[in-house]
PDB file of C-alpha atoms in Angstrom:
ATOM      1  CA  MET C   1      43.127  64.811  -0.944  1.00 43.00           C
ATOM      2  CA  LYS C   2      43.387  65.048   2.827  1.00 47.00           C
ATOM      3  CA  PRO C   3      45.680  67.725   4.232  1.00 43.00           C
ATOM      4  CA  VAL C   4      48.956  66.422   5.622  1.00 44.00           C
ATOM      5  CA  LEU C   5      49.275  67.483   9.222  1.00 46.00           C
ATOM      6  CA  THR C   6      52.684  69.016   9.776  1.00 43.00           C
ATOM      7  CA  LYS C   7      52.243  70.201  13.344  1.00 47.00           C
ATOM      8  CA  ILE C   8      50.338  68.841  16.301  1.00 47.00           C
ATOM      9  CA  VAL C   9      49.897  71.029  19.338  1.00 44.00           C
ATOM     10  CA  VAL C  10      50.090  68.540  22.157  1.00 46.00           C
ATOM     11  CA  ALA C  11      50.525  68.139  25.876  1.00 48.00           C
ATOM     12  CA  CYS C  12      50.231  64.521  26.876  1.00 59.00           C
ATOM     13  CA  GLY C  13      52.622  62.570  29.057  1.00 52.00           C
ATOM     14  CA  SER C  14      56.090  63.110  27.690  1.00 49.00           C
ATOM     15  CA  VAL C  15      54.642  63.969  24.273  1.00 45.00           C
ATOM     16  CA  VAL C  16      54.839  67.769  24.427  1.00 43.00           C
ATOM     17  CA  LEU C  17      55.611  69.918  21.373  1.00 37.00           C
ATOM     18  CA  SER C  18      54.057  73.166  22.499  1.00 34.00           C
ATOM     19  CA  CYS C  19      51.343  74.371  24.793  1.00 31.00           C
ATOM     20  CA  GLY C  20      47.874  73.031  24.127  1.00 34.00           C
ATOM     21  CA  ILE C  21      44.852  75.298  24.402  1.00 29.00           C
ATOM     22  CA  PHE C  22      42.539  74.533  27.269  1.00 30.00           C
ATOM     23  CA  PHE C  23      39.431  76.325  28.409  1.00 29.00           C
ATOM     24  CA  PHE C  24      38.864  77.451  31.970  1.00 32.00           C
ATOM     25  CA  LEU C  25      35.981  79.246  33.605  1.00 33.00           C
ATOM     26  CA  ARG C  26      36.745  81.936  36.147  1.00 34.00           C
ATOM     27  CA  CYS C  27      34.502  81.896  39.198  1.00 38.00           C
ATOM     28  CA  ASP C  28      33.207  85.460  38.839  1.00 39.00           C
ATOM     29  CA  GLU C  29      30.019  87.452  38.432  1.00 38.00           C
ATOM     30  CA  SER C  30      29.005  85.454  35.327  1.00 40.00           C
ATOM     31  CA  ILE C  31      28.029  82.541  37.601  1.00 48.00           C
ATOM     32  CA  VAL C  32      24.490  82.304  38.925  1.00 54.00           C
ATOM     33  CA  SER C  33      24.407  81.128  42.556  1.00 58.00           C
ATOM     34  CA  GLY C  34      21.832  80.335  45.195  1.00 67.00           C
ATOM     35  CA  LEU C  35      19.574  78.323  42.910  1.00 82.00           C
ATOM     36  CA  VAL C  36      17.771  75.010  43.120  1.00 86.00           C
ATOM     37  CA  PRO C  37      18.341  72.677  40.139  1.00 91.00           C
ATOM     38  CA  ASP C  38      15.653  70.735  38.306  1.00 91.00           C
ATOM     39  CA  GLU C  39      14.371  67.514  39.849  1.00 93.00           C
ATOM     40  CA  ASP C  40      16.275  65.358  37.338  1.00 94.00           C
ATOM     41  CA  VAL C  41      19.536  66.975  38.390  1.00 95.00           C
ATOM     42  CA  LEU C  42      18.800  66.650  42.093  1.00 95.00           C
ATOM     43  CA  HIS C  43      17.838  62.997  41.683  1.00 95.00           C
ATOM     44  CA  ALA C  44      21.039  62.219  39.741  1.00 96.00           C
ATOM     45  CA  PHE C  45      23.095  64.041  42.361  1.00 96.00           C
ATOM     46  CA  ASP C  46      21.497  62.154  45.251  1.00 96.00           C
ATOM     47  CA  LEU C  47      22.151  58.822  43.560  1.00 97.00           C
ATOM     48  CA  LYS C  48      25.818  59.580  42.904  1.00 96.00           C
ATOM     49  CA  TYR C  49      26.607  61.386  46.166  1.00 96.00           C
ATOM     50  CA  PRO C  50      24.268  60.066  48.883  1.00 95.00           C
ATOM     51  CA  ASP C  51      26.732  61.128  51.597  1.00 94.00           C
ATOM     52  CA  ALA C  52      27.057  64.753  50.418  1.00 94.00           C
ATOM     53  CA  ASP C  53      26.713  67.520  52.981  1.00 93.00           C
ATOM     54  CA  ASP C  54      26.744  71.330  53.018  1.00 92.00           C
ATOM     55  CA  ILE C  55      25.624  71.569  49.369  1.00 94.00           C
ATOM     56  CA  VAL C  56      25.660  74.836  47.412  1.00 93.00           C
ATOM     57  CA  TRP C  57      24.465  74.937  43.790  1.00 94.00           C
ATOM     58  CA  THR C  58      25.585  77.334  41.082  1.00 91.00           C
ATOM     59  CA  LEU C  59      24.908  77.594  37.357  1.00 90.00           C
ATOM     60  CA  GLU C  60      28.022  77.872  35.195  1.00 89.00           C
ATOM     61  CA  LYS C  61      27.454  78.139  31.462  1.00 86.00           C
ATOM     62  CA  ASN C  62      25.133  75.196  30.713  1.00 90.00           C
ATOM     63  CA  TYR C  63      26.008  73.153  33.787  1.00 94.00           C
ATOM     64  CA  TYR C  64      24.691  72.855  37.305  1.00 94.00           C
ATOM     65  CA  VAL C  65      27.637  72.740  39.698  1.00 94.00           C
ATOM     66  CA  ALA C  66      27.334  71.372  43.216  1.00 95.00           C
ATOM     67  CA  ASP C  67      29.951  72.424  45.755  1.00 94.00           C
ATOM     68  CA  PHE C  68      29.725  70.190  48.816  1.00 95.00           C
ATOM     69  CA  SER C  69      31.526  68.297  51.576  1.00 95.00           C
ATOM     70  CA  ARG C  70      32.150  64.561  51.395  1.00 90.00           C
ATOM     71  CA  LYS C  71      34.227  62.588  53.863  1.00 86.00           C
ATOM     72  CA  ALA C  72      35.631  65.863  55.257  1.00 86.00           C
ATOM     73  CA  MET C  73      36.794  66.963  51.781  1.00 91.00           C
ATOM     74  CA  ARG C  74      35.356  69.566  49.425  1.00 94.00           C
ATOM     75  CA  VAL C  75      34.030  68.401  46.060  1.00 95.00           C
ATOM     76  CA  GLN C  76      32.748  70.138  42.929  1.00 95.00           C
ATOM     77  CA  ALA C  77      30.471  68.072  40.696  1.00 96.00           C
ATOM     78  CA  TRP C  78      29.145  69.182  37.305  1.00 96.00           C
ATOM     79  CA  PHE C  79      25.852  67.993  35.791  1.00 97.00           C
ATOM     80  CA  ASP C  80      24.370  68.957  32.433  1.00 95.00           C
ATOM     81  CA  MET C  81      20.820  70.242  32.067  1.00 93.00           C
ATOM     82  CA  GLN C  82      19.484  66.694  31.615  1.00 93.00           C
ATOM     83  CA  GLY C  83      20.992  65.579  34.922  1.00 95.00           C
ATOM     84  CA  ASP C  84      23.906  63.627  33.457  1.00 96.00           C
ATOM     85  CA  TRP C  85      27.124  63.782  35.486  1.00 97.00           C
ATOM     86  CA  SER C  86      29.962  65.397  33.507  1.00 96.00           C
ATOM     87  CA  GLN C  87      32.903  65.767  35.879  1.00 96.00           C
ATOM     88  CA  SER C  88      34.016  66.247  39.464  1.00 96.00           C
ATOM     89  CA  ARG C  89      36.990  67.596  41.323  1.00 94.00           C
ATOM     90  CA  GLU C  90      37.662  66.353  44.846  1.00 94.00           C
ATOM     91  CA  GLU C  91      40.181  67.780  47.263  1.00 92.00           C
ATOM     92  CA  MET C  92      42.735  65.400  48.732  1.00 89.00           C
ATOM     93  CA  ASP C  93      45.419  65.583  51.353  1.00 82.00           C
ATOM     94  CA  GLY C  94      48.971  64.595  50.535  1.00 74.00           C
ATOM     95  CA  GLU C  95      48.652  61.194  52.188  1.00 75.00           C
ATOM     96  CA  GLN C  96      45.783  60.261  49.860  1.00 76.00           C
ATOM     97  CA  LEU C  97      47.796  60.958  46.721  1.00 83.00           C
ATOM     98  CA  HIS C  98      48.398  57.857  44.628  1.00 84.00           C
ATOM     99  CA  ARG C  99      51.827  56.380  45.370  1.00 89.00           C
ATOM    100  CA  LEU C 100      52.952  56.473  41.737  1.00 91.00           C
ATOM    101  CA  VAL C 101      51.916  60.125  41.440  1.00 92.00           C
ATOM    102  CA  ALA C 102      53.614  61.073  44.713  1.00 90.00           C
ATOM    103  CA  ASN C 103      56.830  59.326  43.632  1.00 92.00           C
ATOM    104  CA  ALA C 104      56.773  60.991  40.208  1.00 92.00           C
ATOM    105  CA  PHE C 105      56.256  64.427  41.726  1.00 92.00           C
ATOM    106  CA  SER C 106      59.032  63.907  44.279  1.00 92.00           C
ATOM    107  CA  ALA C 107      61.430  62.884  41.501  1.00 92.00           C
ATOM    108  CA  GLY C 108      60.412  65.712  39.146  1.00 89.00           C
ATOM    109  CA  LYS C 109      61.732  69.208  38.615  1.00 87.00           C
ATOM    110  CA  TYR C 110      58.883  70.790  40.618  1.00 89.00           C
ATOM    111  CA  ALA C 111      59.534  68.800  43.808  1.00 90.00           C
ATOM    112  CA  ALA C 112      61.027  71.792  45.651  1.00 89.00           C
ATOM    113  CA  ARG C 113      58.003  73.999  44.959  1.00 88.00           C
ATOM    114  CA  PRO C 114      55.399  74.452  47.713  1.00 87.00           C
ATOM    115  CA  VAL C 115      52.189  72.503  47.089  1.00 89.00           C
ATOM    116  CA  GLU C 116      49.044  74.532  47.679  1.00 88.00           C
ATOM    117  CA  SER C 117      46.454  71.859  46.926  1.00 88.00           C
ATOM    118  CA  VAL C 118      45.965  68.347  45.581  1.00 92.00           C
ATOM    119  CA  SER C 119      42.785  67.083  43.956  1.00 92.00           C
ATOM    120  CA  LEU C 120      41.351  64.265  41.859  1.00 94.00           C
ATOM    121  CA  LEU C 121      39.746  65.317  38.570  1.00 94.00           C
ATOM    122  CA  GLU C 122      37.313  62.777  37.139  1.00 95.00           C
ATOM    123  CA  ARG C 123      35.581  63.353  33.790  1.00 95.00           C
ATOM    124  CA  LYS C 124      33.014  61.392  31.820  1.00 95.00           C
ATOM    125  CA  ASP C 125      34.624  59.100  29.196  1.00 94.00           C
ATOM    126  CA  LEU C 126      38.167  60.138  30.222  1.00 95.00           C
ATOM    127  CA  ALA C 127      40.699  58.654  32.611  1.00 94.00           C
ATOM    128  CA  ALA C 128      41.037  60.164  36.077  1.00 94.00           C
ATOM    129  CA  ILE C 129      43.673  62.868  36.530  1.00 93.00           C
ATOM    130  CA  TYR C 130      45.515  63.966  39.678  1.00 93.00           C
ATOM    131  CA  LEU C 131      45.939  67.738  39.818  1.00 92.00           C
ATOM    132  CA  ILE C 132      48.691  69.315  41.929  1.00 92.00           C
ATOM    133  CA  HIS C 133      48.491  73.088  42.257  1.00 90.00           C
ATOM    134  CA  LEU C 134      51.779  74.824  43.126  1.00 90.00           C
ATOM    135  CA  SER C 135      51.837  78.281  44.642  1.00 81.00           C
ATOM    136  CA  GLY C 136      54.382  80.936  43.814  1.00 76.00           C
ATOM    137  CA  ASP C 137      55.014  83.489  41.100  1.00 73.00           C
ATOM    138  CA  GLU C 138      54.066  81.123  38.265  1.00 76.00           C
ATOM    139  CA  ASN C 139      51.044  79.359  39.849  1.00 82.00           C
ATOM    140  CA  VAL C 140      51.630  76.013  38.168  1.00 88.00           C
ATOM    141  CA  ASN C 141      49.065  73.239  37.698  1.00 90.00           C
ATOM    142  CA  LEU C 142      50.500  69.742  37.214  1.00 92.00           C
ATOM    143  CA  TYR C 143      48.271  67.007  35.784  1.00 93.00           C
ATOM    144  CA  TYR C 144      49.276  63.373  36.433  1.00 94.00           C
ATOM    145  CA  SER C 145      47.765  60.087  35.311  1.00 92.00           C
ATOM    146  CA  ALA C 146      47.155  57.325  37.840  1.00 91.00           C
ATOM    147  CA  PHE C 147      50.347  55.719  36.511  1.00 90.00           C
ATOM    148  CA  GLY C 148      52.440  58.691  37.642  1.00 92.00           C
ATOM    149  CA  ASP C 149      52.898  60.179  34.167  1.00 91.00           C
ATOM    150  CA  LEU C 150      52.910  63.959  33.868  1.00 91.00           C
ATOM    151  CA  ILE C 151      50.163  64.591  31.300  1.00 88.00           C
ATOM    152  CA  LYS C 152      50.298  68.365  31.017  1.00 87.00           C
ATOM    153  CA  VAL C 153      51.522  71.504  32.765  1.00 88.00           C
ATOM    154  CA  ARG C 154      49.687  74.821  33.008  1.00 85.00           C
ATOM    155  CA  TYR C 155      51.526  78.007  34.009  1.00 84.00           C
ATOM    156  CA  HIS C 156      50.208  81.280  35.423  1.00 78.00           C
ATOM    157  CA  VAL C 157      46.838  79.905  36.447  1.00 75.00           C
ATOM    158  CA  THR C 158      44.776  80.052  39.581  1.00 62.00           C
ATOM    159  CA  GLU C 159      42.603  77.164  40.660  1.00 55.00           C
ATOM    160  CA  TYR C 160      39.938  77.711  38.018  1.00 54.00           C
ATOM    161  CA  MET C 161      37.784  74.694  37.389  1.00 58.00           C
ATOM    162  CA  GLU C 162      38.076  73.366  33.874  1.00 74.00           C
ATOM    163  CA  MET C 163      34.927  73.232  31.822  1.00 83.00           C
ATOM    164  CA  PRO C 164      33.746  69.662  31.174  1.00 89.00           C
ATOM    165  CA  VAL C 165      35.187  67.946  28.122  1.00 88.00           C
ATOM    166  CA  LEU C 166      32.594  66.485  25.765  1.00 89.00           C
ATOM    167  CA  VAL C 167      33.789  63.307  24.065  1.00 92.00           C
ATOM    168  CA  SER C 168      31.675  62.808  20.969  1.00 91.00           C
ATOM    169  CA  PRO C 169      30.656  59.306  19.793  1.00 93.00           C
ATOM    170  CA  GLU C 170      32.560  59.986  16.574  1.00 94.00           C
ATOM    171  CA  ILE C 171      35.825  60.537  18.452  1.00 94.00           C
ATOM    172  CA  SER C 172      35.306  57.450  20.601  1.00 93.00           C
ATOM    173  CA  ALA C 173      34.573  55.387  17.497  1.00 93.00           C
ATOM    174  CA  GLY C 174      37.631  56.789  15.733  1.00 92.00           C
ATOM    175  CA  ILE C 175      39.902  55.879  18.640  1.00 94.00           C
ATOM    176  CA  ASP C 176      38.401  52.384  18.814  1.00 93.00           C
ATOM    177  CA  ARG C 177      39.007  51.848  15.101  1.00 91.00           C
ATOM    178  CA  LEU C 178      42.665  52.818  15.381  1.00 91.00           C
ATOM    179  CA  PHE C 179      43.546  51.194  18.717  1.00 91.00           C
ATOM    180  CA  ASP C 180      42.104  48.103  20.367  1.00 86.00           C
ATOM    181  CA  ASN C 181      42.817  48.772  24.033  1.00 85.00           C
ATOM    182  CA  ALA C 182      43.380  52.514  24.268  1.00 93.00           C
ATOM    183  CA  VAL C 183      42.197  54.634  27.191  1.00 94.00           C
ATOM    184  CA  MET C 184      41.412  58.267  26.447  1.00 95.00           C
ATOM    185  CA  VAL C 185      43.197  60.562  28.885  1.00 94.00           C
ATOM    186  CA  ASP C 186      42.513  64.064  27.572  1.00 92.00           C
ATOM    187  CA  LEU C 187      40.828  65.866  24.698  1.00 91.00           C
ATOM    188  CA  TRP C 188      41.025  69.419  23.393  1.00 87.00           C
ATOM    189  CA  ILE C 189      40.101  71.522  20.372  1.00 84.00           C
ATOM    190  CA  ASN C 190      42.264  74.244  18.875  1.00 78.00           C
ATOM    191  CA  SER C 191      43.153  75.759  15.504  1.00 77.00           C
ATOM    192  CA  TYR C 192      44.730  72.457  14.435  1.00 76.00           C
ATOM    193  CA  GLY C 193      41.501  70.522  14.952  1.00 84.00           C
ATOM    194  CA  ILE C 194      40.535  67.925  17.532  1.00 92.00           C
ATOM    195  CA  GLN C 195      43.309  66.210  19.464  1.00 93.00           C
ATOM    196  CA  ALA C 196      43.056  63.317  21.879  1.00 94.00           C
ATOM    197  CA  CYS C 197      45.671  62.039  24.284  1.00 94.00           C
ATOM    198  CA  ILE C 198      45.416  58.275  24.735  1.00 96.00           C
ATOM    199  CA  ARG C 199      47.280  55.565  26.612  1.00 94.00           C
ATOM    200  CA  ASP C 200      47.744  52.607  24.284  1.00 94.00           C
ATOM    201  CA  ASN C 201      49.365  49.550  25.871  1.00 89.00           C
ATOM    202  CA  GLY C 202      51.370  51.769  28.208  1.00 89.00           C
ATOM    203  CA  GLN C 203      52.356  54.227  25.463  1.00 91.00           C
ATOM    204  CA  TYR C 204      51.014  57.786  25.393  1.00 93.00           C
ATOM    205  CA  LYS C 205      49.985  58.990  21.957  1.00 94.00           C
ATOM    206  CA  ILE C 206      48.377  62.073  20.467  1.00 94.00           C
ATOM    207  CA  ILE C 207      45.692  61.414  17.871  1.00 95.00           C
ATOM    208  CA  ALA C 208      44.553  64.317  15.666  1.00 94.00           C
ATOM    209  CA  PHE C 209      41.212  64.544  13.856  1.00 94.00           C
ATOM    210  CA  ASP C 210      39.768  67.174  11.542  1.00 91.00           C
ATOM    211  CA  ASP C 211      36.444  68.929  12.177  1.00 89.00           C
ATOM    212  CA  ASP C 212      34.616  66.084  10.411  1.00 90.00           C
ATOM    213  CA  TYR C 213      36.187  63.553  12.818  1.00 91.00           C
ATOM    214  CA  GLU C 214      38.453  62.113  10.130  1.00 92.00           C
ATOM    215  CA  TRP C 215      41.812  60.891  11.401  1.00 93.00           C
ATOM    216  CA  LEU C 216      44.727  63.141  10.406  1.00 93.00           C
ATOM    217  CA  ALA C 217      47.793  61.970  12.274  1.00 95.00           C
ATOM    218  CA  SER C 218      49.245  60.243  15.319  1.00 95.00           C
ATOM    219  CA  ILE C 219      52.452  61.014  17.215  1.00 96.00           C
ATOM    220  CA  TRP C 220      54.269  59.229  20.020  1.00 96.00           C
ATOM    221  CA  GLU C 221      57.686  58.884  21.587  1.00 95.00           C
ATOM    222  CA  ILE C 222      60.057  56.028  20.757  1.00 96.00           C
ATOM    223  CA  ASP C 223      63.397  55.014  22.232  1.00 94.00           C
ATOM    224  CA  GLU C 224      66.607  55.116  20.212  1.00 95.00           C
ATOM    225  CA  ARG C 225      66.623  51.354  19.719  1.00 95.00           C
ATOM    226  CA  SER C 226      63.364  51.661  17.776  1.00 96.00           C
ATOM    227  CA  VAL C 227      64.601  54.432  15.481  1.00 97.00           C
ATOM    228  CA  PRO C 228      65.547  53.120  12.007  1.00 97.00           C
ATOM    229  CA  GLU C 229      69.254  53.344  11.248  1.00 97.00           C
ATOM    230  CA  VAL C 230      68.563  55.465   8.157  1.00 98.00           C
ATOM    231  CA  ILE C 231      66.996  58.114  10.426  1.00 98.00           C
ATOM    232  CA  LEU C 232      69.929  58.104  12.842  1.00 97.00           C
ATOM    233  CA  ASN C 233      72.361  58.369   9.934  1.00 97.00           C
ATOM    234  CA  GLY C 234      70.384  61.211   8.382  1.00 97.00           C
ATOM    235  CA  PHE C 235      70.686  63.199  11.582  1.00 97.00           C
ATOM    236  CA  LYS C 236      74.360  62.372  12.091  1.00 97.00           C
ATOM    237  CA  ALA C 237      75.161  63.493   8.536  1.00 97.00           C
ATOM    238  CA  SER C 238      73.615  66.914   9.132  1.00 97.00           C
ATOM    239  CA  LYS C 239      75.435  69.879  10.636  1.00 95.00           C
ATOM    240  CA  TYR C 240      73.698  69.073  13.941  1.00 96.00           C
ATOM    241  CA  GLY C 241      74.940  65.496  13.990  1.00 95.00           C
ATOM    242  CA  ARG C 242      77.248  65.987  16.976  1.00 93.00           C
ATOM    243  CA  MET C 243      74.523  67.456  19.173  1.00 94.00           C
ATOM    244  CA  ALA C 244      73.217  65.381  22.073  1.00 93.00           C
ATOM    245  CA  VAL C 245      69.739  64.025  21.342  1.00 96.00           C
ATOM    246  CA  ASP C 246      67.091  64.355  24.015  1.00 94.00           C
ATOM    247  CA  ARG C 247      64.320  62.190  22.521  1.00 94.00           C
ATOM    248  CA  TYR C 248      62.762  60.777  19.367  1.00 97.00           C
ATOM    249  CA  ARG C 249      59.171  60.773  18.131  1.00 97.00           C
ATOM    250  CA  ILE C 250      57.361  59.269  15.207  1.00 97.00           C
ATOM    251  CA  LEU C 251      54.657  61.184  13.319  1.00 97.00           C
ATOM    252  CA  VAL C 252      52.252  59.136  11.218  1.00 96.00           C
ATOM    253  CA  ASN C 253      50.049  60.898   8.653  1.00 93.00           C
ATOM    254  CA  TYR C 254      47.524  59.111   6.488  1.00 87.00           C
ATOM    255  CA  ASP C 255      50.035  58.930   3.602  1.00 91.00           C
ATOM    256  CA  SER C 256      53.455  59.326   5.218  1.00 94.00           C
ATOM    257  CA  VAL C 257      55.677  58.578   8.196  1.00 97.00           C
ATOM    258  CA  SER C 258      58.244  61.030   9.511  1.00 98.00           C
ATOM    259  CA  TYR C 259      60.522  61.300  12.523  1.00 98.00           C
ATOM    260  CA  LEU C 260      61.184  64.126  14.966  1.00 98.00           C
ATOM    261  CA  ILE C 261      64.536  64.375  16.716  1.00 98.00           C
ATOM    262  CA  TYR C 262      64.801  66.693  19.716  1.00 97.00           C
ATOM    263  CA  PHE C 263      68.218  68.079  20.557  1.00 96.00           C
ATOM    264  CA  ARG C 264      69.901  71.085  22.117  1.00 93.00           C
ATOM    265  CA  GLU C 265      72.253  73.534  20.415  1.00 92.00           C
ATOM    266  CA  GLY C 266      73.862  75.802  22.967  1.00 90.00           C
ATOM    267  CA  ASP C 267      71.012  77.206  25.030  1.00 89.00           C
ATOM    268  CA  THR C 268      68.362  76.529  22.378  1.00 92.00           C
ATOM    269  CA  ASP C 269      66.116  73.474  22.138  1.00 94.00           C
ATOM    270  CA  LYS C 270      65.496  72.370  18.561  1.00 96.00           C
ATOM    271  CA  ILE C 271      63.569  69.767  16.565  1.00 97.00           C
ATOM    272  CA  MET C 272      64.645  68.217  13.277  1.00 98.00           C
ATOM    273  CA  LYS C 273      61.984  66.576  11.134  1.00 97.00           C
ATOM    274  CA  LEU C 274      63.131  63.835   8.735  1.00 98.00           C
ATOM    275  CA  THR C 275      61.366  61.728   6.126  1.00 98.00           C
ATOM    276  CA  ASP C 276      61.208  57.966   6.554  1.00 97.00           C
ATOM    277  CA  THR C 277      64.234  57.747   4.249  1.00 97.00           C
ATOM    278  CA  GLY C 278      66.318  59.939   6.560  1.00 97.00           C
ATOM    279  CA  THR C 279      66.151  63.178   4.569  1.00 97.00           C
ATOM    280  CA  PRO C 280      66.020  66.255   6.847  1.00 97.00           C
ATOM    281  CA  LEU C 281      63.033  68.461   6.067  1.00 97.00           C
ATOM    282  CA  TYR C 282      63.534  71.335   8.486  1.00 96.00           C
ATOM    283  CA  VAL C 283      64.826  72.367  11.913  1.00 97.00           C
ATOM    284  CA  ILE C 284      62.867  74.595  14.268  1.00 95.00           C
ATOM    285  CA  SER C 285      63.542  76.062  17.686  1.00 93.00           C
ATOM    286  CA  PHE C 286      61.070  75.751  20.534  1.00 82.00           C
ATOM    287  CA  ASP C 287      60.680  76.803  24.155  1.00 68.00           C
TER     288      ASP C 287
END
């Protein structure tokens, strides 16, 4: 019997239950600099960035990283040992920021914070991400899709470059089996297994797999009109029924469907999980 996933650690669009775990590499003494890559890497670099200038190569983990200028902007590009491009991060000025991203940031809760840098993060087999780094005590990184959706937020970070994300053929095949037109936006691995953030027909969803790439669960946000009446009644009949609801999500396991209702009691944010028949299972608090 497959385990029933009861918690997904996610950070994707508006689908955020708790902080995901992401891996960053600090630019420190562990990095080898001043080297010349293999010919395969140099050839791949020249083909992809023929207009690159002022190039400096470093070796970070198992990747060659080129730091260079391109169209008056600084770029970091990562290549694996075989010369295959893995990811890049390109600086941008505010005027180059995608209109939907700029509008979303201006309308968001971080709009008053000073922006230190803006960049475009492109990764192999994943959708492009716009990264806005905010200065201040918290040092916040905001990650937006090209559609202006806030994908994830990282606190207390400096501008470390993320290690490349490797999307295995098994994960790609699993996503394709479940969804016809999905675009993979992000991918991470933590103690709960492998989790992918996708955009499926305009809807952001988190898809969880086990270590053998078997599908475990999917979760996404739904509006109140899509919530079955039995679920709404189950919540209203509980002692929290008079609380204002913030949002609803549906959690689909391989053998069950449940609903998550997010609400606020006093100064505490809480989640109630209910079965598909409207029976409350538990209530937890979260930050």
